[in-house]
């Protein structure tokens, strides 16, 4: 294990490798012997590893997510920069972020999410109908992949028949994180152009009709009622919802399903679905769909005795934080509910915390309730496939056999 100088020079810390199944599944098994370090160095930059340090990192205004200047520096085209500037809440300039975020939050009311539950159940039921007769399925490819994009697209108010194309476009938006960046740009641009033009046409269509009470309808009403939001920001903001709500939920949901299979809770949850929200909450700690969030240091700061300087790249490592043995009792075990403390950074924390979290928790709970109520005797038939690294990651394949439950 090497050691490195963590930035400005206040001490050394270990060099670790996070790009492995072993790190995703059990970070401590890959860390140096002895007490777990609070920070380390990896292929991503400076890794924050302990729960309190990661949690504080989310709140620290001296570090910020990557921004337009970063994407310019890697050669992003004007269309991509426009998306970053106008709609990508995570990467846009802080003053603009703080103006737009509350407007989007207003359209995400809990009652709007709750009233969408029957639709979530319908979407989940239709996906299960497609494979239940087979007696086997890949729960990720045949369920977790399609379900969240169908939910988010229809929750926002995009036409149901457009979901396959929207899904393909959001998959291509993954290219935003590709290295090197240039080869993926044409595909990324095509996906952005599609989403922009699609939402733009829909907004025009909606304005010609009586207002509708869905997310898009609410945003248009807010914008036309005088909220400080341009049409460009509205259109790109809706496009960003598709990105924010797809892969994140796909991987988090597959992580929860893995936790349920690992702990043998499937039948208990079929009999009593009440603990499902607690299962999801603690599973996000063990199998996070967003195992890290990236930050760039803008002002000097000291973390756990290490000096960080402007330009340092920080990875707020949620995989490691979630299993911090100094904070979570029996940190490798699922507890429902867990309150020692509860894990509260699965959707980020502070200024950039996820605005879709109520929708995500609700849709995942409805999906698990539907799956457990319809499939019985569910067993893994092979090794689940893991995508262990990246900002969004987790189980890519969960092959199972089952029987259809008598209802
Ligand atoms: C289980 C699923 C989800 C997970 C694990 C998740 C995770 C996160 C995390 C960790 C952040 C903070 C990013 C940072 O600090 O840099 C975030 C932000 C965000 N998420 Fe989610 N998310 C999920 C689902 C959704 C859904 C369904 C939507 C929208 C429909 C959504 C929209 C957003 C948006 C717009 C932001 C940016 C907020 C801001 O910068 O102010 N997410 N999400």
Coordinates of C-alpha atoms and ligand atoms in Angstrom, one line a residue:
X1 CA 0.0 0.0 0.0
X2 CA 1.5 3.3 -1.0
X3 CA 1.1 6.6 0.7
X4 CA 0.5 10.0 -0.8
X5 CA 0.5 13.6 0.0
X6 CA -3.2 14.5 0.2
X7 CA -3.0 18.0 -1.3
X8 CA -1.3 20.9 0.4
X9 CA 1.1 18.8 2.5
X10 CA -0.4 18.2 5.9
X11 CA 0.5 14.6 6.2
X12 CA 0.1 11.4 4.2
X13 CA -2.7 9.0 3.6
X14 CA -3.0 5.5 1.9
X15 CA -3.5 4.9 -1.8
X16 CA -6.4 2.6 -2.4
X17 CA -8.2 1.0 -5.4
X18 CA -11.9 1.5 -5.5
X19 CA -12.5 0.1 -8.9
X20 CA -13.4 -3.5 -7.8
X21 CA -16.3 -5.7 -6.8
X22 CA -14.5 -6.3 -3.5
X23 CA -14.5 -2.5 -2.7
X24 CA -18.2 -2.1 -3.6
X25 CA -19.2 -5.2 -1.6
X26 CA -16.9 -4.7 1.4
X27 CA -14.6 -1.7 1.3
X28 CA -12.9 -2.6 4.6
X29 CA -11.6 -5.8 3.1
X30 CA -9.5 -3.8 0.7
X31 CA -8.4 -1.0 3.1
X32 CA -5.1 -1.1 5.0
X33 CA -5.0 -3.1 8.2
X34 CA -5.8 -1.2 11.4
X35 CA -8.2 1.6 12.1
X36 CA -10.0 2.8 8.9
X37 CA -8.5 6.0 7.5
X38 CA -10.8 9.0 7.2
X39 CA -9.5 9.8 3.8
X40 CA -7.3 8.1 1.1
X41 CA -6.2 8.6 -2.5
X42 CA -7.6 6.6 -5.4
X43 CA -7.9 6.6 -9.2
X44 CA -10.7 9.2 -8.7
X45 CA -8.7 11.7 -6.5
X46 CA -9.0 12.2 -2.8
X47 CA -11.5 9.7 -1.3
X48 CA -13.5 10.7 1.8
X49 CA -14.2 7.4 3.5
X50 CA -15.6 7.9 7.0
X51 CA -19.3 8.6 7.4
X52 CA -18.9 11.9 9.3
X53 CA -16.3 13.2 6.9
X54 CA -18.5 12.3 3.8
X55 CA -21.6 13.8 5.4
X56 CA -19.7 17.0 6.3
X57 CA -18.3 17.0 2.7
X58 CA -21.8 17.2 1.3
X59 CA -22.4 20.4 3.3
X60 CA -19.0 22.1 2.8
X61 CA -19.4 25.1 0.4
X62 CA -15.7 25.2 -0.1
X63 CA -16.1 22.2 -2.4
X64 CA -18.5 22.1 -5.3
X65 CA -19.7 19.7 -8.0
X66 CA -18.0 19.9 -11.4
X67 CA -19.1 22.9 -13.4
X68 CA -19.3 24.3 -16.9
X69 CA -15.6 25.3 -16.9
X70 CA -14.7 21.6 -16.3
X71 CA -16.8 20.4 -19.2
X72 CA -15.4 23.2 -21.4
X73 CA -11.9 22.0 -20.4
X74 CA -12.6 18.5 -21.7
X75 CA -13.9 19.8 -25.0
X76 CA -17.7 19.6 -24.5
X77 CA -19.7 21.1 -27.4
X78 CA -22.0 24.2 -27.0
X79 CA -25.1 22.0 -26.9
X80 CA -23.7 20.0 -24.0
X81 CA -22.6 23.2 -22.2
X82 CA -26.1 24.6 -22.7
X83 CA -27.5 21.5 -20.9
X84 CA -25.0 21.9 -18.1
X85 CA -25.7 25.6 -17.8
X86 CA -29.5 25.6 -18.1
X87 CA -30.8 22.3 -16.8
X88 CA -28.3 20.2 -15.0
X89 CA -28.9 21.3 -11.5
X90 CA -25.9 19.4 -10.2
X91 CA -23.4 21.1 -12.4
X92 CA -24.9 24.6 -13.0
X93 CA -23.5 27.8 -11.4
X94 CA -24.4 28.0 -7.7
X95 CA -26.5 31.2 -7.9
X96 CA -28.5 29.9 -10.7
X97 CA -28.9 26.5 -9.0
X98 CA -30.2 28.2 -5.9
X99 CA -32.8 30.1 -8.0
X100 CA -34.1 27.2 -10.0
X101 CA -34.0 24.3 -7.4
X102 CA -36.9 25.7 -5.3
X103 CA -39.1 26.1 -8.4
X104 CA -38.6 22.5 -9.4
X105 CA -39.1 21.4 -5.8
X106 CA -42.5 23.1 -5.8
X107 CA -43.7 20.8 -8.6
X108 CA -42.5 17.7 -6.7
X109 CA -45.3 17.8 -4.1
X110 CA -45.7 14.7 -1.8
X111 CA -49.4 14.6 -2.8
X112 CA -48.5 14.5 -6.5
X113 CA -46.1 11.6 -5.8
X114 CA -48.7 9.8 -3.6
X115 CA -51.5 10.2 -6.2
X116 CA -49.2 8.5 -8.7
X117 CA -49.0 5.2 -6.7
X118 CA -51.7 3.4 -8.7
X119 CA -49.9 4.3 -11.9
X120 CA -46.6 2.9 -10.4
X121 CA -48.4 -0.3 -9.6
X122 CA -49.8 -0.5 -13.1
X123 CA -46.4 0.0 -14.6
X124 CA -44.8 -2.6 -12.3
X125 CA -47.6 -5.1 -12.9
X126 CA -47.3 -4.8 -16.7
X127 CA -43.5 -5.4 -16.6
X128 CA -44.0 -8.5 -14.4
X129 CA -46.8 -9.8 -16.8
X130 CA -44.1 -9.9 -19.5
X131 CA -41.9 -12.5 -17.7
X132 CA -44.0 -14.2 -15.1
X133 CA -45.0 -17.1 -17.4
X134 CA -41.3 -18.0 -17.9
X135 CA -40.5 -19.0 -14.4
X136 CA -37.2 -17.2 -14.6
X137 CA -36.0 -13.6 -15.3
X138 CA -33.2 -11.2 -14.9
X139 CA -34.7 -8.8 -12.4
X140 CA -32.4 -5.9 -13.6
X141 CA -32.8 -6.3 -17.3
X142 CA -36.5 -7.2 -17.2
X143 CA -37.7 -5.0 -14.4
X144 CA -35.3 -2.6 -12.7
X145 CA -34.1 -1.1 -16.0
X146 CA -37.5 -0.2 -17.5
X147 CA -39.5 0.5 -14.4
X148 CA -37.9 3.8 -13.3
X149 CA -37.8 5.5 -16.7
X150 CA -41.5 4.6 -17.3
X151 CA -42.4 6.0 -13.9
X152 CA -40.4 9.3 -14.2
X153 CA -41.4 9.9 -17.8
X154 CA -45.1 9.4 -17.0
X155 CA -44.9 11.2 -13.7
X156 CA -43.5 14.2 -15.5
X157 CA -46.3 14.0 -18.1
X158 CA -44.5 12.7 -21.2
X159 CA -46.5 10.4 -23.4
X160 CA -46.4 6.7 -22.5
X161 CA -45.7 5.6 -26.1
X162 CA -42.5 7.7 -26.1
X163 CA -40.9 5.9 -23.1
X164 CA -38.7 3.5 -25.2
X165 CA -37.1 6.4 -27.1
X166 CA -36.7 8.5 -23.9
X167 CA -35.2 5.5 -22.2
X168 CA -32.6 5.1 -25.0
X169 CA -31.8 8.8 -24.8
X170 CA -31.2 8.8 -21.0
X171 CA -29.0 5.7 -21.4
X172 CA -26.9 7.7 -23.8
X173 CA -26.6 10.6 -21.3
X174 CA -24.3 8.3 -19.4
X175 CA -21.7 9.5 -21.8
X176 CA -21.5 12.7 -19.7
X177 CA -19.2 10.7 -17.4
X178 CA -17.1 9.0 -20.1
X179 CA -13.3 9.3 -20.2
X180 CA -12.1 10.1 -22.8
X181 CA -15.0 12.5 -23.5
X182 CA -14.7 13.2 -27.2
X183 CA -15.6 9.8 -28.8
X184 CA -19.0 9.7 -27.0
X185 CA -19.9 13.3 -27.9
X186 CA -22.0 12.6 -31.1
X187 CA -24.2 10.1 -29.2
X188 CA -24.5 12.4 -26.3
X189 CA -25.5 15.4 -28.5
X190 CA -28.1 13.3 -30.4
X191 CA -29.7 12.2 -27.1
X192 CA -29.7 15.8 -25.7
X193 CA -31.1 17.2 -29.0
X194 CA -33.9 14.5 -28.9
X195 CA -34.8 15.3 -25.3
X196 CA -34.7 19.0 -25.8
X197 CA -36.8 19.0 -29.0
X198 CA -39.3 16.5 -27.5
X199 CA -39.9 18.5 -24.3
X200 CA -40.0 21.8 -26.2
X201 CA -42.7 20.4 -28.6
X202 CA -44.7 19.0 -25.6
X203 CA -44.5 22.3 -23.7
X204 CA -45.9 24.1 -26.8
X205 CA -48.7 21.5 -27.1
X206 CA -49.5 21.8 -23.4
X207 CA -49.8 25.6 -23.6
X208 CA -52.4 25.3 -26.3
X209 CA -54.5 23.0 -24.0
X210 CA -56.2 23.5 -20.6
X211 CA -53.6 23.1 -17.8
X212 CA -53.0 19.5 -16.6
X213 CA -52.2 18.6 -13.0
X214 CA -48.9 16.7 -13.6
X215 CA -45.3 17.7 -13.0
X216 CA -44.9 19.3 -16.4
X217 CA -48.3 21.1 -16.1
X218 CA -47.3 22.4 -12.6
X219 CA -43.9 23.7 -14.0
X220 CA -45.6 25.4 -16.9
X221 CA -48.1 27.0 -14.5
X222 CA -45.3 28.1 -12.2
X223 CA -43.3 29.6 -15.1
X224 CA -46.3 31.3 -16.7
X225 CA -47.4 32.5 -13.3
X226 CA -44.3 34.6 -12.9
X227 CA -41.7 32.3 -11.3
X228 CA -38.1 33.3 -12.3
X229 CA -37.6 30.4 -14.8
X230 CA -36.9 30.7 -18.5
X231 CA -38.4 28.4 -21.2
X232 CA -34.9 27.0 -21.8
X233 CA -34.4 26.3 -18.1
X234 CA -37.8 24.6 -18.0
X235 CA -37.1 22.4 -21.0
X236 CA -33.5 21.4 -19.9
X237 CA -34.7 21.0 -16.3
X238 CA -37.3 18.4 -17.4
X239 CA -34.6 16.7 -19.6
X240 CA -32.4 16.5 -16.5
X241 CA -35.2 14.8 -14.5
X242 CA -35.0 11.9 -17.0
X243 CA -31.3 11.6 -16.3
X244 CA -31.6 12.0 -12.5
X245 CA -34.5 9.6 -12.2
X246 CA -33.4 6.6 -14.3
X247 CA -30.1 4.8 -13.6
X248 CA -30.0 6.0 -10.0
X249 CA -33.3 4.3 -9.3
X250 CA -32.5 1.3 -11.4
X251 CA -29.3 0.5 -9.4
X252 CA -30.8 1.4 -6.0
X253 CA -33.8 -0.8 -6.6
X254 CA -31.6 -3.7 -7.8
X255 CA -29.5 -3.2 -4.6
X256 CA -32.6 -3.5 -2.5
X257 CA -33.7 -6.7 -4.3
X258 CA -30.3 -8.1 -3.7
X259 CA -30.5 -7.3 0.0
X260 CA -33.9 -9.0 0.2
X261 CA -32.5 -12.1 -1.5
X262 CA -29.4 -12.2 0.6
X263 CA -31.3 -11.9 3.9
X264 CA -34.1 -14.3 2.8
X265 CA -36.8 -11.7 3.5
X266 CA -38.8 -12.2 0.3
X267 CA -41.6 -14.3 1.7
X268 CA -41.9 -12.2 4.9
X269 CA -42.3 -9.1 2.9
X270 CA -44.9 -10.8 0.7
X271 CA -46.9 -11.5 3.8
X272 CA -46.3 -8.1 5.3
X273 CA -45.0 -5.3 3.1
X274 CA -44.9 -2.7 5.9
X275 CA -41.1 -2.9 6.5
X276 CA -40.3 -2.4 2.8
X277 CA -39.4 1.4 3.2
X278 CA -37.0 0.5 6.0
X279 CA -35.5 -2.3 3.9
X280 CA -34.9 0.2 1.1
X281 CA -33.4 2.8 3.5
X282 CA -30.8 0.5 5.0
X283 CA -30.1 -1.3 1.7
X284 CA -29.0 2.1 0.3
X285 CA -26.3 2.0 2.9
X286 CA -25.1 -1.4 1.9
X287 CA -25.7 -1.4 -1.9
X288 CA -25.8 2.2 -2.9
X289 CA -27.0 3.1 -6.4
X290 CA -24.8 6.2 -6.2
X291 CA -21.6 5.0 -4.5
X292 CA -19.8 8.3 -4.8
X293 CA -20.4 12.0 -5.6
X294 CA -17.6 14.1 -7.0
X295 CA -16.5 17.5 -5.8
X296 CA -13.8 20.0 -6.7
X297 CA -12.1 22.1 -4.0
X298 CA -12.5 25.8 -4.5
X299 CA -11.1 27.1 -1.2
X300 CA -8.4 25.6 1.0
X301 CA -9.7 23.4 3.7
X302 CA -8.4 20.8 6.2
X303 CA -10.0 17.4 6.5
X304 CA -9.0 14.9 9.2
X305 CA -5.6 16.6 9.5
X306 CA -5.0 16.8 5.7
X307 CA -4.7 20.1 3.8
X308 CA -6.8 20.2 0.6
X309 CA -6.1 23.0 -1.9
X310 CA -8.1 24.5 -4.8
X311 CA -8.3 22.1 -7.7
X312 CA -8.1 19.0 -5.7
X313 CA -10.7 16.5 -6.8
X314 CA -12.7 14.8 -4.0
X315 CA -14.8 11.6 -4.1
X316 CA -17.4 11.6 -1.4
X317 CA -17.4 7.8 -1.1
X318 CA -20.9 6.6 0.0
X319 CA -19.9 2.9 -0.3
X320 CA -17.3 3.3 2.4
X321 CA -19.3 5.8 4.5
X322 CA -22.3 3.5 4.6
X323 CA -20.3 0.7 6.1
X324 CA -18.3 2.8 8.5
X325 CA -17.8 0.4 11.5
X326 CA -17.2 3.3 13.8
X327 CA -20.7 4.6 13.2
X328 CA -23.0 1.7 12.3
X329 CA -23.4 -1.2 14.6
X330 CA -22.9 -4.5 12.7
X331 CA -22.2 -2.3 9.7
X332 CA -22.4 -5.2 7.2
X333 CA -25.9 -6.3 8.2
X334 CA -29.2 -5.1 7.1
X335 CA -31.3 -3.6 9.9
X336 CA -34.9 -2.5 9.5
X337 CA -35.3 0.0 10.9
X338 CA -31.8 1.2 11.7
X339 CA -31.5 4.1 14.1
X340 CA -28.0 4.0 15.4
X341 CA -28.0 6.5 13.5
X342 CA -30.2 6.0 10.5
X343 CA -28.3 6.3 7.2
X344 CA -29.2 9.8 5.9
X345 CA -26.9 10.5 3.0
X346 CA -28.1 8.0 0.4
X347 CA -29.7 10.8 -1.6
X348 CA -26.9 13.2 -0.9
X349 CA -27.2 15.9 1.8
X350 CA -27.4 19.7 2.0
X351 CA -27.5 22.0 -1.0
X352 CA -27.5 19.4 -3.8
X353 CA -29.6 16.8 -2.0
X354 CA -31.8 14.8 -4.4
X355 CA -35.1 16.5 -5.1
X356 CA -36.6 13.3 -6.5
X357 CA -36.1 11.3 -3.3
X358 CA -39.8 11.1 -2.3
X359 CA -40.7 9.9 -5.8
X360 CA -37.7 7.4 -5.7
X361 CA -38.6 5.9 -2.3
X362 CA -42.3 5.6 -3.2
X363 CA -41.7 4.0 -6.6
X364 CA -39.2 1.5 -5.2
X365 CA -41.5 0.6 -2.4
X366 CA -44.4 0.0 -4.8
X367 CA -42.2 -2.0 -7.1
X368 CA -41.0 -4.3 -4.3
X369 CA -44.5 -4.8 -2.9
X370 CA -45.7 -5.8 -6.4
X371 CA -42.7 -8.1 -7.1
X372 CA -43.0 -9.9 -3.7
X373 CA -46.8 -10.2 -4.0
X374 CA -46.6 -11.9 -7.4
X375 CA -43.4 -14.0 -7.4
X376 CA -42.8 -16.8 -4.9
X377 CA -39.9 -19.1 -4.1
X378 CA -37.5 -16.7 -5.7
X379 CA -33.9 -18.0 -5.9
X380 CA -30.7 -16.8 -7.6
X381 CA -29.7 -19.0 -10.5
X382 CA -26.3 -17.5 -11.1
X383 CA -23.8 -14.9 -9.9
X384 CA -25.3 -11.4 -9.9
X385 CA -23.3 -9.1 -12.2
X386 CA -21.8 -6.0 -10.6
X387 CA -20.8 -2.7 -12.1
X388 CA -18.7 -1.7 -9.1
X389 CA -17.5 1.8 -10.0
X390 CA -18.7 5.2 -11.2
X391 CA -21.0 7.8 -9.8
X392 CA -23.9 5.6 -10.5
X393 CA -23.3 1.8 -10.0
X394 CA -24.5 -1.4 -8.6
X395 CA -26.0 -4.7 -9.7
X396 CA -26.4 -5.0 -13.5
X397 CA -27.9 -8.5 -13.5
X398 CA -29.8 -10.5 -11.0
X399 CA -30.8 -13.9 -12.6
X400 CA -33.6 -15.7 -10.6
X401 CA -36.1 -18.5 -10.9
X402 CA -39.5 -18.3 -9.2
X403 CA -43.0 -19.5 -9.4
X404 CA -46.1 -17.3 -9.9
X405 CA -47.8 -16.9 -6.6
X406 CA -51.4 -18.0 -6.4
X407 CA -53.5 -14.9 -5.8
Ligands
LIG1 C1 -32.9 5.8 -5.7 C2 -32.8 6.7 -6.6 C3 -32.0 8.0 -6.5 C4 -30.8 8.2 -5.9 C5 -29.9 7.1 -5.1 C6 -30.4 9.5 -6.1 C7 -29.2 10.1 -5.6 C8 -28.9 11.4 -5.7 C9 -27.8 12.1 -5.1 C10 -26.7 11.3 -4.2 C11 -27.8 13.4 -5.4 C12 -26.9 14.4 -4.9 C13 -25.8 14.7 -5.9 C14 -24.6 15.5 -5.3 O1 -24.6 15.8 -4.1 O2 -23.8 16.0 -6.1 C15 -29.0 13.6 -6.2 C16 -29.4 14.8 -6.8 C17 -30.4 14.9 -7.6 N1 -31.4 14.0 -8.0 FE1 -31.4 12.1 -7.3 N2 -31.4 10.1 -6.8 C18 -32.4 9.2 -7.1 C19 -33.5 9.4 -7.8 C20 -33.9 10.6 -8.4 C21 -35.1 10.8 -9.1 C22 -36.2 9.8 -9.2 C23 -35.0 12.1 -9.6 C24 -36.0 12.9 -10.4 C25 -37.1 12.6 -10.8 C26 -33.8 12.7 -9.1 C27 -33.4 14.0 -9.4 C28 -32.3 14.5 -8.8 C29 -31.9 15.9 -9.1 C30 -32.7 16.9 -9.9 C31 -30.8 16.2 -8.3 C32 -30.0 17.5 -8.2 C33 -30.4 18.3 -7.0 C34 -29.6 19.5 -6.9 O3 -28.5 19.6 -7.4 O4 -30.1 20.5 -6.3 N3 -33.1 11.7 -8.4 N4 -29.7 12.4 -6.4

